[in-house]
Coordinates of C-alpha atoms and ligand atoms in Angstrom, one line a residue:
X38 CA 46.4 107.4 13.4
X39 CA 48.8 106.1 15.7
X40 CA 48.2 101.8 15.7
X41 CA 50.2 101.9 18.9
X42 CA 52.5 98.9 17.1
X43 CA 49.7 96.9 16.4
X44 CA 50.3 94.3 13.5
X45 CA 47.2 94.3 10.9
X46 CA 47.4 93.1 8.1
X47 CA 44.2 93.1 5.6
X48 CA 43.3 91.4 2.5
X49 CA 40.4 91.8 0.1
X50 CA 40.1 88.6 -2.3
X51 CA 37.1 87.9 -4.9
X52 CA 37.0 86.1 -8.4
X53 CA 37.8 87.9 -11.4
X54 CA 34.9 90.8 -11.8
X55 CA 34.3 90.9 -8.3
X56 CA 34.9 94.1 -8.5
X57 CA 38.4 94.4 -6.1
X58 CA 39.4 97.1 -8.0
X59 CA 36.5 100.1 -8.2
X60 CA 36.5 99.1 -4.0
X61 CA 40.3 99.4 -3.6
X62 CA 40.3 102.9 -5.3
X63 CA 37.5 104.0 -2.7
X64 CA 39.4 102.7 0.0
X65 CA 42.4 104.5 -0.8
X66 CA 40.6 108.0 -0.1
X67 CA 38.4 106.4 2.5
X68 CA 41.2 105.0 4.8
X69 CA 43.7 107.7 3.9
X70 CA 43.8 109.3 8.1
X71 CA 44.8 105.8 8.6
X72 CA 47.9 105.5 6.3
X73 CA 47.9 102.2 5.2
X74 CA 50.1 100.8 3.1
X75 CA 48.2 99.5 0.0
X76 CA 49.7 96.3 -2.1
X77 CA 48.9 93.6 -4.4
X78 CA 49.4 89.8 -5.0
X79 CA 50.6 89.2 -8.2
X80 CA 52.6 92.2 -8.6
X81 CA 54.1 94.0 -6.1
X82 CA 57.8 93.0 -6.9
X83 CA 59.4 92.5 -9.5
X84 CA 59.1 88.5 -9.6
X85 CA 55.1 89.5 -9.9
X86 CA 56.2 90.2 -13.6
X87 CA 57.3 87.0 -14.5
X88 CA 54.1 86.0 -12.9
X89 CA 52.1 87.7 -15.3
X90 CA 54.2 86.9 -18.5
X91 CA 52.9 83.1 -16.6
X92 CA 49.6 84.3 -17.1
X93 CA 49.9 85.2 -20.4
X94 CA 51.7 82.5 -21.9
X95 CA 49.8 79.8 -20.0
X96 CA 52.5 77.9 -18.7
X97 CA 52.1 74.5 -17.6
X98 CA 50.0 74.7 -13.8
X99 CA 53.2 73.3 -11.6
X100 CA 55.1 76.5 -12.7
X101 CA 52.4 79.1 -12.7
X102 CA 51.7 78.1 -9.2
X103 CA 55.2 78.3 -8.2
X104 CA 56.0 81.8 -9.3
X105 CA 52.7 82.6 -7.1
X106 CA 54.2 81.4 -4.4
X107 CA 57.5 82.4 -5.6
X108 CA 55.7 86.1 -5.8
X109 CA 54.1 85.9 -2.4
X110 CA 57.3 85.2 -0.8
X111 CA 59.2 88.5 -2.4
X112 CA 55.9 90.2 -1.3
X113 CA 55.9 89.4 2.5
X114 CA 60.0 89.7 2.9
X115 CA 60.4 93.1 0.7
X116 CA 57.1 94.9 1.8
X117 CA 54.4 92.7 4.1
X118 CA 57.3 92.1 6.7
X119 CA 59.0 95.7 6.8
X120 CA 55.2 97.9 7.2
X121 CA 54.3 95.1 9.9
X122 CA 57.5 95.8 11.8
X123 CA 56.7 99.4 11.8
X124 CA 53.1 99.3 12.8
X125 CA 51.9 99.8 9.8
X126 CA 48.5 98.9 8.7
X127 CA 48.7 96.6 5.2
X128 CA 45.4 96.1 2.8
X129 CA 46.6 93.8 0.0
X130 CA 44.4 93.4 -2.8
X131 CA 44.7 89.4 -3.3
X132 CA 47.0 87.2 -1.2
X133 CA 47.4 83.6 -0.3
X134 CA 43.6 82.6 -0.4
X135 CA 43.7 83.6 -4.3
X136 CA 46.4 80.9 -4.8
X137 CA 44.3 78.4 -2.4
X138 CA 41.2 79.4 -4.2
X139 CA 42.8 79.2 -7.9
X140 CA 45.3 76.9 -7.9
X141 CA 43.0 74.2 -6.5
X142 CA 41.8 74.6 -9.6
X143 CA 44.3 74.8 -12.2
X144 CA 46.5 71.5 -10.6
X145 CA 43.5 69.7 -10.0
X146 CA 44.9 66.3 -11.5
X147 CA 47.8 67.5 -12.0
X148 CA 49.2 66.8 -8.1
X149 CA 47.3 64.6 -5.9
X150 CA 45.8 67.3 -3.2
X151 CA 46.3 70.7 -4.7
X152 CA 45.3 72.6 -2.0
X153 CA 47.1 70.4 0.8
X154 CA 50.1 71.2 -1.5
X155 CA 49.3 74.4 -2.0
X156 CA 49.4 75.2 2.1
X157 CA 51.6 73.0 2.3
X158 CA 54.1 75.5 0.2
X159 CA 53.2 78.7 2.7
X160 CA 53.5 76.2 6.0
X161 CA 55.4 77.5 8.4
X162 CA 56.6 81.3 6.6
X163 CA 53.5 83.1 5.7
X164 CA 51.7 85.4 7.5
X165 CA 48.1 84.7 7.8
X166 CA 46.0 87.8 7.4
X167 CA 43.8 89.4 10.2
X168 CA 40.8 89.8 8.3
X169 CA 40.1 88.8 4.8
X170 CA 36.8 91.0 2.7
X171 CA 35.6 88.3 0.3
X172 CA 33.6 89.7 -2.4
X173 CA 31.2 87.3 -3.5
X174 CA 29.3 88.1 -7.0
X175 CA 26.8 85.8 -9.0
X176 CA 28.9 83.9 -12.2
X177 CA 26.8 85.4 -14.7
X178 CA 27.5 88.9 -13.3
X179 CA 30.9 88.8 -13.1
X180 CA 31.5 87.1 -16.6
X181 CA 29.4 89.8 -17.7
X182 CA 31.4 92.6 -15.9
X183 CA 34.3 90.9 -17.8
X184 CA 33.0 91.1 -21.2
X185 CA 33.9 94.6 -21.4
X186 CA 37.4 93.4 -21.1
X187 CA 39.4 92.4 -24.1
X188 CA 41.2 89.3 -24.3
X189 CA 40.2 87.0 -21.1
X190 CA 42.7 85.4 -19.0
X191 CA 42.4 81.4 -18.8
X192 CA 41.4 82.1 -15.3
X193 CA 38.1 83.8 -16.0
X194 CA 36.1 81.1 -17.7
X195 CA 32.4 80.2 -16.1
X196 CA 34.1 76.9 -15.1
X197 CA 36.9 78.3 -13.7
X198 CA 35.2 81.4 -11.8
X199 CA 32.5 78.6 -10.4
X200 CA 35.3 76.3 -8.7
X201 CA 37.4 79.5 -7.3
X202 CA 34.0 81.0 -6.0
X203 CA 33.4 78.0 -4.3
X204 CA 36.5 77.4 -2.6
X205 CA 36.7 80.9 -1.0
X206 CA 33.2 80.1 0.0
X207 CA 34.4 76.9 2.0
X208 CA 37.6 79.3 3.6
X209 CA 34.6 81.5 4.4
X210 CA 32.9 79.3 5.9
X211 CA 36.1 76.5 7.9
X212 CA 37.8 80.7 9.5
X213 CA 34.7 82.9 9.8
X214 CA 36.5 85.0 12.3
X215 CA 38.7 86.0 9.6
X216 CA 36.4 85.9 7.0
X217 CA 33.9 88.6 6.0
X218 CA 31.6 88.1 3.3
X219 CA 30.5 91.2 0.6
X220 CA 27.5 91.0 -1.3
X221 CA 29.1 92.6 -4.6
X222 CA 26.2 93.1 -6.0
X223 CA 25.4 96.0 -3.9
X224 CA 25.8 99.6 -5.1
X225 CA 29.7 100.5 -4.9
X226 CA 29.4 103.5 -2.3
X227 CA 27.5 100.9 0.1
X228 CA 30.0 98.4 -0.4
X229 CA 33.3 100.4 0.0
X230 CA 31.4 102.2 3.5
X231 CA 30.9 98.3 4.7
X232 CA 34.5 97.4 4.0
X233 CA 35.7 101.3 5.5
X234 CA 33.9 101.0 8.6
X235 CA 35.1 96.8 8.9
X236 CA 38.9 97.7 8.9
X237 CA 38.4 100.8 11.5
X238 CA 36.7 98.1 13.2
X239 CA 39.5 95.8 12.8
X240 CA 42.0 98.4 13.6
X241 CA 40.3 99.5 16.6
X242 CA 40.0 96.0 17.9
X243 CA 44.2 95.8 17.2
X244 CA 45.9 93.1 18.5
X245 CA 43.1 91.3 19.9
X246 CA 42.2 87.8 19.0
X247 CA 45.5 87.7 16.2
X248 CA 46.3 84.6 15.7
X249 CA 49.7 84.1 14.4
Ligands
TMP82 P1 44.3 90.3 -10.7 O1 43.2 90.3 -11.8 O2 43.8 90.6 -9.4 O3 45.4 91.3 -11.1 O4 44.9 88.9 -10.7 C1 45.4 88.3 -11.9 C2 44.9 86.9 -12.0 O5 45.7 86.0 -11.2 C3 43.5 86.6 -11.5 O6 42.8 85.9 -12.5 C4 43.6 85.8 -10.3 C5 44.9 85.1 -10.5 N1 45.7 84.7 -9.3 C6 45.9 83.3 -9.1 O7 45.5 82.5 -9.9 N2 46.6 83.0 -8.0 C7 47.2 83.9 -7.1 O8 47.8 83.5 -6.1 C8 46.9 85.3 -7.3 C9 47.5 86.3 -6.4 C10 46.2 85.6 -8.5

């Protein structure tokens, strides 16, 4: 489909078990006569890497969330940028709201106002997204989703998931132009059709109301 230049630029965010991943793979045959260009946040350059060897090693909170930001930067100059400029239409599985939404958390005591600090560090470079798909999941469903994971990520304790949850609820609710909010809980077909029809919607819409 021809976006007639039109910049769009899409994110889906969620805590851990939220299930971002079973509803990216359904986008990717749903949205396909649409062409868009599919990414991720951490891990669509080659500083994502060092990003997750962060993860894993739990380095201390000031340098984790650095190499986020460190990542989202490589993200928007080597791939965001470029499929903009051509028209393309982007759908980035996490971006900047993760880092708001999780590093609140994990420097919380650490610097005074983490997530002043936090936007602070994307002022005046970053691209904010034209619609953002949050996918909002009870704790005790998503821990349990988790469970069939080995090894969990310091991320994805009950604490941890609670705070993040409720920080994307409070973006949700300060932009809800920009915001759309997914019951995960739904069956996966229903919620992949929601988010499908939401970005034609978007797309359709184009340029109108962008604010950036
Ligand atoms: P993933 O599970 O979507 O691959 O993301 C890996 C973990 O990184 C997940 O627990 C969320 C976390 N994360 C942040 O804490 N800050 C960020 O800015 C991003 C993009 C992810």
């Amino acid at each position: 489909m021809d976006l007639e230049g039109n910049l769009l630029l899409v994110t889906i965010e969620g805590i851990d078990g939220s299930g971002k991943s079973t509803l990216l793979s359904a986008l990717k045959s749903q949205l396909a006569d649409l062409d868009p260009i599919f990414t991720r946040e951490p891990g669509a350059t080659w500083v994502g890497e060092a990003v997750r060897r962060a993860i894993a090693e739990q380095i201390d909170p000031i340098t984790e969330a650095s190499l986020f930001v460190a990542d989202h930067a490589a993200h928007l100059s080597t791939l965001v940028r470029p499929a903009l400029s051509q028209g393309r239409l982007v759908i980035s599985d996490r971006y900047s709201d993760s880092r708001f939404a999780y590093q609140s958390v994990t420097l919380k005591g650490i610097v005074p106002d983490p997530e002043g600090w936090l936007r602070a560090m994307h002022d005046g470079w970053s691209i904010t997204p034209d619609r953002t798909f949050l996918l909002v999941l009870s704790i005790d469903d998503a821990l349990a989703r988790l469970s069939d994971k080995s090894g969990r990520e310091h991320f994805e304790k009950r604490e941890v998931l609670e705070a993040v949850q409720n920080n994307y609820l409070a973006y949700a609710r300060a932009e809800p132009l920009r915001f759309v909010i997914v019951d995960a809980a739904l069956e996966k077909e229903v919620i992949s059709k929601f988010v499908a029809d939401g970005i034609r919607l978007v797309v359709k819409m184009g340029k109108e109301g962008r604010k950036r």
